[in-house]
Amino acid sequence: MAAQPISHDVIVIGGGSAGYAAARTARDSGADVAIVDPGPLGGLCILRGCMPTKTILRSAEVAALMRRAGEFGFAPVEVRSRLGAIVDRKNTLVREFADYRIQQLRDPAFTLYESAARFISPQLIQAGSRHLTARSFILATGSIPRDVPIPGLREAGYLTSDELLDVREQPDSLIVLGGGPVGLELGQFFSRIGTRVTLLQRSLHVLSHLDDDIGSTLEQALREDGMEVLTGVSLLRASGGGRAKTVEFLHQGETKSVTGAEMLQALGRRPNIDGLQLGAAGVKVDEDRVVVDGTLRTSQPHIFAVGDVTNLYDIVHIAIQQGELAGFNACHPHGPPKEFDDRLVTEVIFTDPQVAVVGLSEKACRARGVPYLTASYPFADHGKAMVLGSTRGFVKLLAAPETGRLLGAAVVGPEAGELIHELIAVMYYHGTVQDLVRMPHYHPTLAEILTYPAESLAEQVRRA
């Protein structure tokens, strides 16, 4: 006779940032919560995403600044990288972050099953040798690198971001396939420590999901730094192997090729749903994406999905917000549900110059038929940026024509990831460009650049 399934109020499948946020919120609502995760424990952000990449990028920033010693009145410095030492520093910090998360997951307030999960029915899963049932399930299994059907690519051999982060022997050359955040950040890192990098982007600009002026500005900066950036390419085939991988591509009507010692395949990620047997659960999936509504419910009302597995936003703070929302809704099935609000969706790309955006872009406004005014101002004409020697990029604001309410913003330039938070705060309170103008800004600071396009927009609103 089969053993009775173990019952919990809420079972969270996946113990990363989204999953832990969901579990913590459900626990705080008084639920008996179980977490199912096969390991390694810690989640994508800590182990293979945000924290390790930003750690190594800091090393590249230091190297780039050291090379500019003469510009700041110091004797020239010869910069020689030690990739193994950079990786060691990254591993030390990641281990500290991961140990803290593992400690949280193993808190006695939760039941942790370190096994893979698969659905047997909408109410029953198998985790290792155990059968588990719950009133609600929350899927938070994250994402994995996407396979791309380019002839010869698998045979030639490539690395994903997961593997490239652990490479200890610096390649003399690197081909980067893809001009999204992952390809750009890792490409610039290797370029700055002395690797010859060629980046191939299929769209007409890098960061093609953002406004074109953002991509073109970043491309120019990367080229000035020594990266070869080719956009509007069609990838034809790959060949070779070992330390000589070749990619053939069509660019500006000509067939060209590039050869590198290593190749980074950064052409996107997909939801990690392999093995979950969502069909047995009756959960609707669309092109690998778990379909959810505004309350993060799937096609099964008692099963929720959060984070990268929904393929809506691959941004960790949004995954955490979604986890908290789903954890609450799972524990309050009869109350009014909380819904996800995408008004303040923010993204930061940690290249140099950094890119940060919040709210609506010009592309989004045009697609949705939202009227807007826009104004921008360059860092090249901003005092504090000149002092820092960081004058690439601009600030752009979008405002409602009649009221001046801030609809969205983009910052391309020094400390963009920090500057965007003032704009998030203003938008959180439904503030206007007039508010930005009235708010005091210390001089000289980077933040005061935000007032210049705000002044321009405030004048346009007055004339409207």
Short mmCIF file of C-alpha atoms in Angstrom, two decimals:
data_model
loop_
_atom_site.label_atom_id
_atom_site.label_comp_id
_atom_site.label_asym_id
_atom_site.label_seq_id
_atom_site.Cartn_x
_atom_site.Cartn_y
_atom_site.Cartn_z
CA MET A 1 0.00 0.00 0.00
CA ALA A 2 1.41 3.38 -1.04
CA ALA A 3 2.30 5.83 1.72
CA GLN A 4 -0.03 8.74 2.26
CA PRO A 5 1.25 11.99 0.70
CA ILE A 6 2.69 14.59 3.03
CA SER A 7 0.42 17.62 3.20
CA HIS A 8 1.35 21.32 3.43
CA ASP A 9 -0.63 24.52 3.02
CA VAL A 10 1.72 25.96 0.38
CA ILE A 11 4.48 24.27 -1.59
CA VAL A 12 7.00 26.51 -3.36
CA ILE A 13 8.95 24.81 -6.15
CA GLY A 14 12.28 26.63 -6.43
CA GLY A 15 14.31 28.30 -3.68
CA GLY A 16 15.81 31.29 -5.50
CA SER A 17 14.95 34.93 -4.92
CA ALA A 18 11.36 34.64 -6.15
CA GLY A 19 10.73 31.33 -4.41
CA TYR A 20 12.14 32.42 -1.08
CA ALA A 21 10.12 35.67 -1.20
CA ALA A 22 6.96 33.63 -1.84
CA ALA A 23 7.75 31.18 0.94
CA ARG A 24 8.57 33.91 3.45
CA THR A 25 5.36 35.80 2.67
CA ALA A 26 3.22 32.67 2.96
CA ARG A 27 4.91 31.74 6.24
CA ASP A 28 4.27 35.23 7.61
CA SER A 29 0.61 34.71 6.76
CA GLY A 30 0.59 31.69 9.06
CA ALA A 31 0.83 28.95 6.43
CA ASP A 32 2.66 25.64 6.71
CA VAL A 33 5.18 26.11 3.88
CA ALA A 34 7.42 23.63 2.11
CA ILE A 35 10.18 24.48 -0.39
CA VAL A 36 11.27 21.98 -3.03
CA ASP A 37 14.62 22.62 -4.72
CA PRO A 38 17.13 20.09 -6.12
CA GLY A 39 20.09 22.42 -5.58
CA PRO A 40 22.58 23.85 -5.73
CA LEU A 41 20.77 26.06 -3.25
CA GLY A 42 21.01 29.81 -3.60
CA GLY A 43 19.19 30.70 -6.80
CA LEU A 44 20.26 32.15 -10.14
CA CYS A 45 20.82 35.73 -8.96
CA ILE A 46 23.28 34.71 -6.26
CA LEU A 47 25.01 31.79 -7.97
CA ARG A 48 25.09 32.69 -11.67
CA GLY A 49 23.50 36.10 -12.17
CA CYS A 50 23.47 39.44 -10.41
CA MET A 51 26.09 38.97 -7.71
CA PRO A 52 28.89 37.14 -9.56
CA THR A 53 28.63 39.32 -12.68
CA LYS A 54 28.64 42.58 -10.76
CA THR A 55 31.64 41.38 -8.74
CA ILE A 56 33.78 40.73 -11.80
CA LEU A 57 32.55 43.90 -13.50
CA ARG A 58 33.95 45.88 -10.61
CA SER A 59 37.40 44.43 -11.38
CA ALA A 60 37.04 45.56 -15.00
CA GLU A 61 36.00 49.06 -13.87
CA VAL A 62 39.14 49.33 -11.74
CA ALA A 63 41.29 48.18 -14.66
CA ALA A 64 39.72 50.75 -17.00
CA LEU A 65 40.28 53.55 -14.49
CA MET A 66 43.89 52.53 -13.88
CA ARG A 67 44.57 52.76 -17.61
CA ARG A 68 43.44 56.40 -17.44
CA ALA A 69 45.95 57.31 -14.72
CA GLY A 70 47.68 59.88 -16.91
CA GLU A 71 44.40 61.73 -17.47
CA PHE A 72 44.14 62.35 -13.72
CA GLY A 73 47.74 63.45 -13.19
CA PHE A 74 49.44 60.15 -12.33
CA ALA A 75 52.21 58.22 -14.00
CA PRO A 76 50.94 55.65 -16.52
CA VAL A 77 50.07 52.25 -15.06
CA GLU A 78 50.55 48.92 -16.80
CA VAL A 79 47.46 46.85 -16.07
CA ARG A 80 47.85 43.08 -16.23
CA SER A 81 44.85 40.99 -15.29
CA ARG A 82 44.87 37.76 -13.29
CA LEU A 83 41.57 36.18 -14.23
CA GLY A 84 41.99 33.38 -11.70
CA ALA A 85 42.30 35.92 -8.87
CA ILE A 86 39.21 37.78 -10.14
CA VAL A 87 37.28 34.49 -10.16
CA ASP A 88 38.53 33.67 -6.64
CA ARG A 89 37.23 37.01 -5.33
CA LYS A 90 33.91 36.37 -7.06
CA ASN A 91 33.65 32.87 -5.59
CA THR A 92 34.37 34.11 -2.07
CA LEU A 93 31.64 36.73 -2.21
CA VAL A 94 29.13 34.40 -3.89
CA ARG A 95 29.74 31.75 -1.23
CA GLU A 96 28.96 34.30 1.50
CA PHE A 97 25.74 35.38 -0.22
CA ALA A 98 24.72 31.76 -0.92
CA ASP A 99 25.46 30.57 2.63
CA TYR A 100 23.11 33.23 3.99
CA ARG A 101 20.33 32.22 1.57
CA ILE A 102 20.82 28.51 2.39
CA GLN A 103 20.55 29.36 6.08
CA GLN A 104 17.24 31.10 5.34
CA LEU A 105 15.93 28.12 3.34
CA ARG A 106 16.85 25.70 6.12
CA ASP A 107 15.07 27.74 8.76
CA PRO A 108 12.92 25.35 10.82
CA ALA A 109 9.94 27.54 9.95
CA PHE A 110 10.01 25.86 6.51
CA THR A 111 10.17 22.25 5.40
CA LEU A 112 12.92 21.94 2.78
CA TYR A 113 12.96 19.05 0.31
CA GLU A 114 16.24 19.00 -1.62
CA SER A 115 14.85 17.15 -4.64
CA ALA A 116 13.53 17.84 -8.10
CA ALA A 117 9.75 18.16 -8.34
CA ARG A 118 7.30 16.81 -10.91
CA PHE A 119 3.53 17.00 -10.97
CA ILE A 120 1.53 13.79 -10.86
CA SER A 121 -1.80 15.63 -10.82
CA PRO A 122 -2.94 19.23 -10.21
CA GLN A 123 -2.90 18.54 -6.44
CA LEU A 124 0.05 16.13 -6.11
CA ILE A 125 3.79 16.32 -6.80
CA GLN A 126 6.67 13.91 -6.39
CA ALA A 127 9.85 15.18 -4.76
CA GLY A 128 12.44 12.44 -4.72
CA SER A 129 10.83 9.42 -3.08
CA ARG A 130 8.11 11.50 -1.40
CA HIS A 131 4.65 12.47 -2.56
CA LEU A 132 3.50 15.92 -1.48
CA THR A 133 0.16 17.67 -1.64
CA ALA A 134 -0.91 21.24 -0.85
CA ARG A 135 -3.76 23.69 -1.10
CA SER A 136 -1.57 25.95 -3.25
CA PHE A 137 1.62 25.59 -5.30
CA ILE A 138 3.98 28.35 -6.42
CA LEU A 139 6.32 27.70 -9.36
CA ALA A 140 9.62 29.59 -9.09
CA THR A 141 12.10 27.46 -11.00
CA GLY A 142 13.83 30.30 -12.85
CA SER A 143 15.42 30.09 -16.28
CA ILE A 144 18.17 28.33 -18.21
CA PRO A 145 20.16 29.34 -21.33
CA ARG A 146 18.15 29.00 -24.53
CA ASP A 147 19.28 26.62 -27.27
CA VAL A 148 19.59 28.42 -30.62
CA PRO A 149 19.38 26.49 -33.92
CA ILE A 150 22.51 27.81 -35.64
CA PRO A 151 24.12 25.16 -37.88
CA GLY A 152 27.36 23.83 -36.41
CA LEU A 153 27.11 25.85 -33.18
CA ARG A 154 26.89 22.88 -30.83
CA GLU A 155 29.71 21.06 -32.66
CA ALA A 156 32.00 24.09 -32.57
CA GLY A 157 31.46 24.40 -28.83
CA TYR A 158 30.40 27.43 -26.86
CA LEU A 159 30.04 28.69 -23.32
CA THR A 160 26.95 30.17 -21.72
CA SER A 161 27.18 32.82 -19.04
CA ASP A 162 26.90 30.02 -16.46
CA GLU A 163 30.21 28.47 -17.60
CA LEU A 164 32.05 31.65 -18.60
CA LEU A 165 31.89 32.94 -15.04
CA ASP A 166 34.17 30.09 -13.93
CA VAL A 167 36.78 30.33 -16.71
CA ARG A 168 40.18 30.90 -15.04
CA GLU A 169 42.43 31.03 -18.12
CA GLN A 170 41.87 34.26 -20.00
CA PRO A 171 41.17 33.72 -23.72
CA ASP A 172 43.03 35.97 -26.13
CA SER A 173 39.85 36.37 -28.18
CA LEU A 174 36.13 35.96 -27.58
CA ILE A 175 33.10 35.92 -29.87
CA VAL A 176 29.91 37.11 -28.19
CA LEU A 177 26.61 36.11 -29.78
CA GLY A 178 23.91 38.51 -28.62
CA GLY A 179 23.65 42.16 -27.66
CA GLY A 180 21.44 41.88 -24.60
CA PRO A 181 22.48 42.67 -21.02
CA VAL A 182 24.39 39.39 -20.50
CA GLY A 183 26.39 39.61 -23.72
CA LEU A 184 27.18 43.29 -23.21
CA GLU A 185 28.27 43.04 -19.58
CA LEU A 186 30.45 39.97 -20.05
CA GLY A 187 31.78 41.18 -23.39
CA GLN A 188 32.91 44.48 -21.91
CA PHE A 189 34.42 42.70 -18.92
CA PHE A 190 36.67 40.53 -21.08
CA SER A 191 37.50 43.43 -23.38
CA ARG A 192 38.63 45.54 -20.43
CA ILE A 193 40.93 42.86 -19.05
CA GLY A 194 42.64 42.50 -22.43
CA THR A 195 40.72 39.94 -24.48
CA ARG A 196 39.91 40.84 -28.11
CA VAL A 197 36.10 40.78 -28.22
CA THR A 198 33.78 40.70 -31.22
CA LEU A 199 30.08 41.06 -30.47
CA LEU A 200 27.48 40.02 -33.06
CA GLN A 201 23.97 41.40 -32.66
CA ARG A 202 21.10 40.37 -34.89
CA SER A 203 19.00 43.52 -34.35
CA LEU A 204 19.99 46.95 -35.66
CA HIS A 205 21.06 48.04 -32.16
CA VAL A 206 22.17 46.38 -28.96
CA LEU A 207 19.53 46.35 -26.20
CA SER A 208 16.94 46.18 -28.97
CA HIS A 209 14.06 46.06 -26.47
CA LEU A 210 14.89 49.64 -25.43
CA ASP A 211 14.80 52.90 -27.39
CA ASP A 212 17.28 53.12 -30.26
CA ASP A 213 19.14 56.13 -28.84
CA ILE A 214 20.13 54.02 -25.84
CA GLY A 215 21.58 51.22 -27.95
CA SER A 216 23.41 53.52 -30.35
CA THR A 217 24.99 55.48 -27.49
CA LEU A 218 26.22 52.33 -25.80
CA GLU A 219 27.54 50.88 -29.06
CA GLN A 220 29.64 53.98 -29.68
CA ALA A 221 31.10 53.82 -26.17
CA LEU A 222 31.97 50.13 -26.50
CA ARG A 223 33.65 50.69 -29.86
CA GLU A 224 35.67 53.56 -28.43
CA ASP A 225 36.79 51.18 -25.68
CA GLY A 226 38.09 48.72 -28.27
CA MET A 227 35.26 46.21 -28.68
CA GLU A 228 34.17 45.28 -32.17
CA VAL A 229 30.39 45.57 -32.23
CA LEU A 230 28.55 44.47 -35.37
CA THR A 231 24.79 44.96 -35.51
CA GLY A 232 22.16 43.90 -38.02
CA VAL A 233 23.85 40.56 -38.67
CA SER A 234 22.34 37.25 -39.73
CA LEU A 235 24.14 34.32 -38.13
CA LEU A 236 24.73 31.66 -40.77
CA ARG A 237 26.83 28.86 -39.27
CA ALA A 238 29.62 28.00 -36.85
CA SER A 239 32.57 25.69 -37.34
CA GLY A 240 35.89 24.67 -35.85
CA GLY A 241 36.37 23.74 -32.24
CA GLY A 242 39.00 23.72 -29.52
CA ARG A 243 40.74 27.09 -29.41
CA ALA A 244 39.64 28.23 -32.88
CA LYS A 245 35.89 28.67 -33.28
CA THR A 246 34.57 30.45 -36.36
CA VAL A 247 31.20 32.09 -36.96
CA GLU A 248 30.02 33.02 -40.44
CA PHE A 249 27.44 35.77 -40.76
CA LEU A 250 25.79 38.12 -43.20
CA HIS A 251 26.50 41.81 -42.55
CA GLN A 252 25.58 44.73 -44.82
CA GLY A 253 25.02 42.37 -47.73
CA GLU A 254 28.36 40.58 -47.39
CA THR A 255 29.23 37.18 -45.97
CA LYS A 256 31.88 37.61 -43.28
CA SER A 257 33.46 35.50 -40.56
CA VAL A 258 35.19 35.93 -37.23
CA THR A 259 37.36 33.45 -35.32
CA GLY A 260 37.89 33.36 -31.57
CA ALA A 261 39.43 31.17 -28.92
CA GLU A 262 36.13 31.07 -27.02
CA MET A 263 32.51 31.80 -27.86
CA LEU A 264 29.80 33.10 -25.53
CA GLN A 265 26.27 32.15 -26.53
CA ALA A 266 24.20 34.96 -25.01
CA LEU A 267 21.11 34.73 -27.21
CA GLY A 268 18.64 34.57 -24.36
CA ARG A 269 17.26 32.30 -21.67
CA ARG A 270 14.06 30.29 -21.39
CA PRO A 271 11.84 29.25 -18.48
CA ASN A 272 13.18 26.24 -16.59
CA ILE A 273 10.17 23.94 -16.76
CA ASP A 274 11.85 20.76 -18.02
CA GLY A 275 10.80 17.81 -15.91
CA LEU A 276 7.99 19.58 -14.05
CA GLN A 277 5.35 17.70 -16.10
CA LEU A 278 3.06 20.72 -16.13
CA GLY A 279 0.75 18.86 -18.49
CA ALA A 280 -0.15 16.52 -15.65
CA ALA A 281 -1.01 19.57 -13.57
CA GLY A 282 -3.16 21.08 -16.30
CA VAL A 283 -1.07 24.25 -16.33
CA LYS A 284 -1.15 26.18 -19.61
CA VAL A 285 2.25 26.76 -21.23
CA ASP A 286 2.81 29.03 -24.24
CA GLU A 287 6.19 28.62 -26.02
CA ASP A 288 7.87 27.38 -22.81
CA ARG A 289 6.35 30.24 -20.81
CA VAL A 290 4.03 29.52 -17.90
CA VAL A 291 0.98 31.67 -18.58
CA VAL A 292 -0.23 33.77 -15.62
CA ASP A 293 -2.78 36.49 -14.99
CA GLY A 294 -2.30 39.74 -13.09
CA THR A 295 -2.51 37.91 -9.75
CA LEU A 296 0.23 35.44 -10.86
CA ARG A 297 -2.29 32.57 -11.08
CA THR A 298 -1.81 30.01 -13.82
CA SER A 299 -4.66 28.28 -15.66
CA GLN A 300 -5.07 26.29 -12.42
CA PRO A 301 -6.35 28.79 -9.81
CA HIS A 302 -4.42 27.12 -6.96
CA ILE A 303 -1.09 27.08 -8.85
CA PHE A 304 0.90 30.30 -9.16
CA ALA A 305 4.08 31.10 -11.10
CA VAL A 306 6.61 33.86 -10.42
CA GLY A 307 9.93 35.15 -11.69
CA ASP A 308 11.75 34.00 -14.81
CA VAL A 309 9.51 30.96 -15.29
CA THR A 310 6.77 33.34 -16.54
CA ASN A 311 9.18 34.95 -19.04
CA LEU A 312 7.64 38.37 -18.36
CA TYR A 313 10.66 40.10 -16.81
CA ASP A 314 14.08 38.56 -16.09
CA ILE A 315 14.77 41.06 -13.32
CA VAL A 316 15.33 39.89 -9.77
CA HIS A 317 13.59 42.64 -7.82
CA ILE A 318 10.47 42.08 -9.94
CA ALA A 319 10.73 38.34 -9.27
CA ILE A 320 10.80 39.13 -5.54
CA GLN A 321 7.76 41.40 -5.86
CA GLN A 322 5.92 38.68 -7.76
CA GLY A 323 6.91 36.11 -5.15
CA GLU A 324 5.53 38.25 -2.34
CA LEU A 325 2.32 38.86 -4.27
CA ALA A 326 1.80 35.16 -5.06
CA GLY A 327 2.64 34.15 -1.49
CA PHE A 328 -0.05 36.51 -0.21
CA ASN A 329 -2.66 35.45 -2.77
CA ALA A 330 -2.01 31.76 -2.14
CA CYS A 331 -2.87 32.27 1.53
CA HIS A 332 -5.92 34.49 0.97
CA PRO A 333 -7.96 32.61 -1.66
CA HIS A 334 -11.26 34.20 -0.59
CA GLY A 335 -10.10 37.78 -0.16
CA PRO A 336 -9.51 40.43 -2.80
CA PRO A 337 -6.28 39.42 -4.59
CA LYS A 338 -3.26 41.62 -5.00
CA GLU A 339 -2.29 42.32 -8.62
CA PHE A 340 1.11 43.02 -10.14
CA ASP A 341 1.55 46.64 -11.26
CA ASP A 342 4.04 47.11 -14.08
CA ARG A 343 4.00 50.92 -13.93
CA LEU A 344 7.40 51.09 -12.18
CA VAL A 345 9.21 48.28 -13.99
CA THR A 346 12.91 49.14 -13.83
CA GLU A 347 15.95 47.67 -15.55
CA VAL A 348 19.65 48.38 -15.09
CA ILE A 349 22.49 47.17 -17.34
CA PHE A 350 25.87 47.44 -15.63
CA THR A 351 27.99 48.31 -18.63
CA ASP A 352 30.09 51.47 -18.76
CA PRO A 353 28.25 53.71 -19.36
CA GLN A 354 25.51 52.15 -17.30
CA VAL A 355 21.96 51.98 -18.63
CA ALA A 356 18.91 52.37 -16.41
CA VAL A 357 15.26 52.71 -17.40
CA VAL A 358 11.96 52.96 -15.56
CA GLY A 359 8.36 53.10 -16.73
CA LEU A 360 7.40 53.72 -20.32
CA SER A 361 9.86 54.11 -23.18
CA GLU A 362 9.21 56.03 -26.38
CA LYS A 363 8.74 52.67 -28.13
CA ALA A 364 6.12 51.62 -25.58
CA CYS A 365 4.28 54.96 -25.77
CA ARG A 366 4.04 54.74 -29.55
CA ALA A 367 2.92 51.10 -29.42
CA ARG A 368 0.20 51.84 -26.85
CA GLY A 369 -0.89 55.14 -28.33
CA VAL A 370 0.10 57.06 -25.19
CA PRO A 371 0.74 60.78 -25.86
CA TYR A 372 4.01 62.05 -24.40
CA LEU A 373 6.57 64.81 -24.36
CA THR A 374 10.25 64.05 -24.11
CA ALA A 375 13.45 65.94 -23.41
CA SER A 376 17.03 64.82 -22.86
CA TYR A 377 20.33 66.28 -21.67
CA PRO A 378 23.90 65.01 -22.27
CA PHE A 379 26.42 64.18 -19.56
CA ALA A 380 29.06 65.79 -21.80
CA ASP A 381 27.66 69.19 -20.73
CA HIS A 382 27.28 68.37 -17.05
CA GLY A 383 29.80 69.70 -14.53
CA LYS A 384 30.07 66.76 -12.14
CA ALA A 385 30.35 64.29 -15.03
CA MET A 386 33.19 66.38 -16.45
CA VAL A 387 34.96 66.36 -13.09
CA LEU A 388 34.67 62.57 -12.94
CA GLY A 389 35.80 62.16 -16.53
CA SER A 390 32.57 60.23 -17.24
CA THR A 391 30.79 62.22 -19.92
CA ARG A 392 29.27 59.51 -22.12
CA GLY A 393 25.51 59.26 -22.30
CA PHE A 394 22.42 61.27 -21.48
CA VAL A 395 19.29 61.54 -19.35
CA LYS A 396 15.86 61.35 -20.99
CA LEU A 397 12.48 62.00 -19.39
CA LEU A 398 8.99 61.28 -20.74
CA ALA A 399 6.01 63.24 -19.42
CA ALA A 400 2.26 63.51 -19.98
CA PRO A 401 1.62 66.58 -22.20
CA GLU A 402 -1.20 68.10 -20.16
CA THR A 403 -0.03 67.51 -16.59
CA GLY A 404 3.71 66.89 -16.73
CA ARG A 405 3.28 63.61 -14.86
CA LEU A 406 6.43 61.55 -15.27
CA LEU A 407 5.70 58.54 -17.50
CA GLY A 408 9.18 57.07 -17.83
CA ALA A 409 12.88 57.81 -17.88
CA ALA A 410 16.19 56.56 -19.17
CA VAL A 411 19.67 57.26 -17.87
CA VAL A 412 22.72 56.27 -19.90
CA GLY A 413 25.83 57.36 -18.08
CA PRO A 414 27.79 57.32 -14.82
CA GLU A 415 25.98 55.73 -11.86
CA ALA A 416 22.79 55.35 -13.89
CA GLY A 417 21.69 52.50 -11.64
CA GLU A 418 21.77 54.83 -8.65
CA LEU A 419 20.35 57.93 -10.37
CA ILE A 420 17.28 56.06 -11.62
CA HIS A 421 16.05 55.63 -8.05
CA GLU A 422 15.22 59.31 -7.65
CA LEU A 423 13.02 58.99 -10.72
CA ILE A 424 11.45 55.78 -9.37
CA ALA A 425 10.58 57.65 -6.17
CA VAL A 426 8.99 60.55 -8.04
CA MET A 427 6.98 58.15 -10.21
CA TYR A 428 5.96 56.06 -7.19
CA TYR A 429 4.15 59.12 -5.84
CA HIS A 430 2.78 59.98 -9.32
CA GLY A 431 5.03 63.03 -9.40
CA THR A 432 5.58 65.48 -12.23
CA VAL A 433 8.49 67.12 -13.99
CA GLN A 434 7.48 70.26 -12.10
CA ASP A 435 8.17 68.36 -8.86
CA LEU A 436 11.63 67.45 -10.14
CA VAL A 437 12.34 71.10 -10.87
CA ARG A 438 11.15 72.23 -7.44
CA MET A 439 13.05 69.57 -5.49
CA PRO A 440 16.44 70.86 -4.26
CA HIS A 441 19.47 69.20 -5.85
CA TYR A 442 22.91 69.65 -4.36
CA HIS A 443 25.63 71.15 -6.56
CA PRO A 444 27.82 69.70 -7.93
CA THR A 445 26.26 66.25 -8.10
CA LEU A 446 25.36 63.85 -10.85
CA ALA A 447 21.74 63.93 -9.71
CA GLU A 448 21.21 67.57 -10.62
CA ILE A 449 21.37 66.62 -14.32
CA LEU A 450 17.82 65.31 -13.89
CA THR A 451 16.56 68.86 -13.46
CA TYR A 452 17.68 70.02 -16.92
CA PRO A 453 15.32 67.92 -19.07
CA ALA A 454 12.68 68.42 -16.36
CA GLU A 455 12.93 72.20 -16.82
CA SER A 456 12.54 71.80 -20.57
CA LEU A 457 9.47 69.61 -20.17
CA ALA A 458 7.92 71.87 -17.55
CA GLU A 459 8.17 74.75 -20.02
CA GLN A 460 6.53 72.64 -22.76
CA VAL A 461 3.68 71.71 -20.40
CA ARG A 462 3.12 75.39 -19.54
CA ARG A 463 2.85 76.26 -23.24
CA ALA A 464 0.48 73.38 -24.01
#
